[in-house]
PDB file of C-alpha atoms in Angstrom:
ATOM      1  CA  UNK A   6      14.086 -11.259 -11.148  1.00 90.00           C
ATOM      2  CA  UNK A   7      10.692 -10.481 -12.608  1.00 94.00           C
ATOM      3  CA  UNK A   8       8.273 -13.390 -12.603  1.00 97.00           C
ATOM      4  CA  UNK A   9       4.795 -13.378 -14.054  1.00 98.00           C
ATOM      5  CA  UNK A  10       2.707 -16.519 -13.662  1.00 98.00           C
ATOM      6  CA  UNK A  11      -0.615 -16.761 -15.453  1.00 98.00           C
ATOM      7  CA  UNK A  12      -3.308 -19.283 -14.597  1.00 97.00           C
ATOM      8  CA  UNK A  13      -7.025 -19.852 -15.026  1.00 97.00           C
ATOM      9  CA  UNK A  14      -7.094 -20.912 -18.647  1.00 97.00           C
ATOM     10  CA  UNK A  15      -9.086 -23.869 -19.865  1.00 97.00           C
ATOM     11  CA  UNK A  16     -11.840 -25.115 -22.114  1.00 97.00           C
ATOM     12  CA  UNK A  17     -15.175 -23.339 -21.994  1.00 97.00           C
ATOM     13  CA  UNK A  18     -18.238 -23.172 -24.198  1.00 98.00           C
ATOM     14  CA  UNK A  19     -19.203 -20.067 -26.169  1.00 98.00           C
ATOM     15  CA  UNK A  20     -20.924 -17.527 -23.931  1.00 97.00           C
ATOM     16  CA  UNK A  21     -19.223 -18.708 -20.765  1.00 98.00           C
ATOM     17  CA  UNK A  22     -16.734 -16.835 -18.610  1.00 98.00           C
ATOM     18  CA  UNK A  23     -13.199 -17.243 -17.316  1.00 98.00           C
ATOM     19  CA  UNK A  24     -11.029 -15.237 -14.957  1.00 98.00           C
ATOM     20  CA  UNK A  25      -7.300 -15.235 -15.535  1.00 98.00           C
ATOM     21  CA  UNK A  26      -5.069 -14.268 -12.617  1.00 98.00           C
ATOM     22  CA  UNK A  27      -1.434 -13.305 -13.084  1.00 98.00           C
ATOM     23  CA  UNK A  28       0.773 -13.431 -10.009  1.00 98.00           C
ATOM     24  CA  UNK A  29       3.735 -11.045 -10.147  1.00 98.00           C
ATOM     25  CA  UNK A  30       6.971 -10.977  -8.194  1.00 97.00           C
ATOM     26  CA  UNK A  31      10.466  -9.559  -8.381  1.00 96.00           C
ATOM     27  CA  UNK A  32       9.499  -5.923  -8.798  1.00 96.00           C
ATOM     28  CA  UNK A  33       7.423  -3.229  -7.111  1.00 96.00           C
ATOM     29  CA  UNK A  34       4.108  -4.315  -8.563  1.00 97.00           C
ATOM     30  CA  UNK A  35       2.155  -1.285  -7.413  1.00 97.00           C
ATOM     31  CA  UNK A  36       4.428   1.051  -9.384  1.00 97.00           C
ATOM     32  CA  UNK A  37       3.727  -0.326 -12.858  1.00 97.00           C
ATOM     33  CA  UNK A  38       0.925  -0.535 -15.344  1.00 98.00           C
ATOM     34  CA  UNK A  39       0.098  -4.117 -16.231  1.00 98.00           C
ATOM     35  CA  UNK A  40      -1.074  -5.578 -19.499  1.00 98.00           C
ATOM     36  CA  UNK A  41      -2.754  -8.647 -20.888  1.00 98.00           C
ATOM     37  CA  UNK A  42      -1.856  -9.748 -24.402  1.00 98.00           C
ATOM     38  CA  UNK A  43      -2.922 -12.671 -26.526  1.00 97.00           C
ATOM     39  CA  UNK A  44      -1.381 -14.377 -29.515  1.00 95.00           C
ATOM     40  CA  UNK A  45      -2.994 -16.793 -31.915  1.00 86.00           C
ATOM     41  CA  UNK A  46      -0.840 -19.105 -34.035  1.00 85.00           C
ATOM     42  CA  UNK A  47       0.611 -17.257 -37.009  1.00 89.00           C
ATOM     43  CA  UNK A  48      -0.524 -13.881 -35.740  1.00 90.00           C
ATOM     44  CA  UNK A  49       1.151 -11.000 -33.964  1.00 92.00           C
ATOM     45  CA  UNK A  50       0.746 -10.628 -30.240  1.00 94.00           C
ATOM     46  CA  UNK A  51      -2.267  -8.403 -29.550  1.00 96.00           C
ATOM     47  CA  UNK A  52      -2.666  -6.035 -26.607  1.00 98.00           C
ATOM     48  CA  UNK A  53      -5.976  -6.935 -24.990  1.00 98.00           C
ATOM     49  CA  UNK A  54      -6.133  -4.712 -21.910  1.00 98.00           C
ATOM     50  CA  UNK A  55      -4.089  -2.378 -19.726  1.00 98.00           C
ATOM     51  CA  UNK A  56      -4.527  -1.216 -16.157  1.00 98.00           C
ATOM     52  CA  UNK A  57      -2.574   1.627 -14.591  1.00 98.00           C
ATOM     53  CA  UNK A  58      -0.503   1.186 -11.449  1.00 97.00           C
ATOM     54  CA  UNK A  59      -3.282   2.247  -9.098  1.00 96.00           C
ATOM     55  CA  UNK A  60      -6.022   0.521 -11.043  1.00 93.00           C
ATOM     56  CA  UNK A  61      -7.662   3.864 -11.645  1.00 93.00           C
ATOM     57  CA  UNK A  62      -7.614   3.664 -15.423  1.00 97.00           C
ATOM     58  CA  UNK A  63      -8.044   0.882 -17.922  1.00 98.00           C
ATOM     59  CA  UNK A  64      -7.899   0.493 -21.686  1.00 98.00           C
ATOM     60  CA  UNK A  65      -9.135  -2.262 -23.958  1.00 98.00           C
ATOM     61  CA  UNK A  66      -8.762  -3.510 -27.479  1.00 97.00           C
ATOM     62  CA  UNK A  67     -11.920  -3.144 -29.515  1.00 96.00           C
ATOM     63  CA  UNK A  68     -12.292  -6.918 -29.456  1.00 94.00           C
ATOM     64  CA  UNK A  69     -12.383  -6.880 -25.644  1.00 96.00           C
ATOM     65  CA  UNK A  70     -14.530  -3.831 -24.943  1.00 97.00           C
ATOM     66  CA  UNK A  71     -17.760  -4.645 -23.166  1.00 96.00           C
ATOM     67  CA  UNK A  72     -16.783  -8.273 -22.518  1.00 98.00           C
ATOM     68  CA  UNK A  73     -13.429  -8.233 -20.702  1.00 98.00           C
ATOM     69  CA  UNK A  74     -12.443  -6.444 -17.512  1.00 98.00           C
ATOM     70  CA  UNK A  75      -8.879  -5.969 -16.296  1.00 98.00           C
ATOM     71  CA  UNK A  76      -8.305  -5.319 -12.611  1.00 98.00           C
ATOM     72  CA  UNK A  77      -5.554  -5.606 -10.047  1.00 98.00           C
ATOM     73  CA  UNK A  78      -5.014  -6.238  -6.378  1.00 98.00           C
ATOM     74  CA  UNK A  79      -1.817  -4.488  -5.329  1.00 98.00           C
ATOM     75  CA  UNK A  80      -1.936  -6.131  -1.912  1.00 98.00           C
ATOM     76  CA  UNK A  81      -1.723  -9.521  -3.618  1.00 98.00           C
ATOM     77  CA  UNK A  82       0.589  -8.503  -6.484  1.00 98.00           C
ATOM     78  CA  UNK A  83      -1.952  -9.927  -8.883  1.00 98.00           C
ATOM     79  CA  UNK A  84      -3.602  -8.676 -12.044  1.00 98.00           C
ATOM     80  CA  UNK A  85      -6.775 -10.257 -13.379  1.00 98.00           C
ATOM     81  CA  UNK A  86      -8.542 -10.543 -16.689  1.00 98.00           C
ATOM     82  CA  UNK A  87     -12.229 -11.311 -16.368  1.00 98.00           C
ATOM     83  CA  UNK A  88     -13.556 -12.571 -19.673  1.00 98.00           C
ATOM     84  CA  UNK A  89     -17.295 -12.833 -20.232  1.00 98.00           C
ATOM     85  CA  UNK A  90     -19.367 -13.842 -23.239  1.00 97.00           C
ATOM     86  CA  UNK A  91     -16.437 -15.751 -24.663  1.00 98.00           C
ATOM     87  CA  UNK A  92     -16.372 -16.478 -28.380  1.00 97.00           C
ATOM     88  CA  UNK A  93     -14.515 -19.127 -30.370  1.00 95.00           C
ATOM     89  CA  UNK A  94     -12.310 -16.380 -31.786  1.00 94.00           C
ATOM     90  CA  UNK A  95     -11.059 -15.676 -28.256  1.00 96.00           C
ATOM     91  CA  UNK A  96      -9.290 -19.041 -28.370  1.00 96.00           C
ATOM     92  CA  UNK A  97      -5.577 -18.488 -27.953  1.00 97.00           C
ATOM     93  CA  UNK A  98      -2.794 -18.124 -25.382  1.00 97.00           C
ATOM     94  CA  UNK A  99      -3.084 -15.163 -23.013  1.00 98.00           C
ATOM     95  CA  UNK A 100       0.026 -13.499 -21.611  1.00 98.00           C
ATOM     96  CA  UNK A 101       0.608 -11.188 -18.694  1.00 97.00           C
ATOM     97  CA  UNK A 102       3.064  -8.354 -19.347  1.00 98.00           C
ATOM     98  CA  UNK A 103       4.865  -5.563 -17.610  1.00 98.00           C
ATOM     99  CA  UNK A 104       7.128  -3.037 -19.297  1.00 96.00           C
ATOM    100  CA  UNK A 105       9.847  -2.238 -16.829  1.00 91.00           C
ATOM    101  CA  UNK A 106      12.941  -0.150 -17.538  1.00 87.00           C
ATOM    102  CA  UNK A 107      12.079  -0.207 -21.259  1.00 91.00           C
ATOM    103  CA  UNK A 108      12.092  -4.009 -21.222  1.00 93.00           C
ATOM    104  CA  UNK A 109       9.034  -6.142 -21.805  1.00 95.00           C
ATOM    105  CA  UNK A 110       8.648  -8.969 -19.316  1.00 96.00           C
ATOM    106  CA  UNK A 111       6.318 -11.859 -20.073  1.00 96.00           C
ATOM    107  CA  UNK A 112       4.774 -14.804 -18.377  1.00 96.00           C
ATOM    108  CA  UNK A 113       4.601 -18.205 -20.064  1.00 96.00           C
ATOM    109  CA  UNK A 114       0.945 -17.764 -20.902  1.00 97.00           C
ATOM    110  CA  UNK A 115      -2.257 -19.639 -20.269  1.00 97.00           C
ATOM    111  CA  UNK A 116      -4.326 -21.300 -22.975  1.00 97.00           C
ATOM    112  CA  UNK A 117      -7.980 -20.401 -23.366  1.00 97.00           C
ATOM    113  CA  UNK A 118     -10.092 -22.583 -25.630  1.00 97.00           C
ATOM    114  CA  UNK A 119     -13.659 -21.608 -26.469  1.00 97.00           C
ATOM    115  CA  UNK A 120     -15.480 -24.419 -28.193  1.00 96.00           C
ATOM    116  CA  UNK A 121     -18.776 -26.243 -28.130  1.00 94.00           C
TER     117      UNK A 121
END
């Protein structure tokens, strides 16, 4: 059974940083690309960043480019989202995702609040 457990969210001030880990289990982690999404209330879930199975390639939403970095540690079955220069508009719930056998699997999310 696939399990994705996000952590690391919290309240930070504008301009500060957070790192979100997502611990994965129940599948061969090193074989799959991993994604971070976010979803604000009343809005569609937005793909923030993707990292390929080996970590050799990454992609970012325009809103994340230059500020966020996705990475993974296949030895630890963990994917990370490093978020720098956080803005109030980054406030929302962040979700870890893997698409496996044409099925999207999600964690429960971690809340990030950026406020002074």
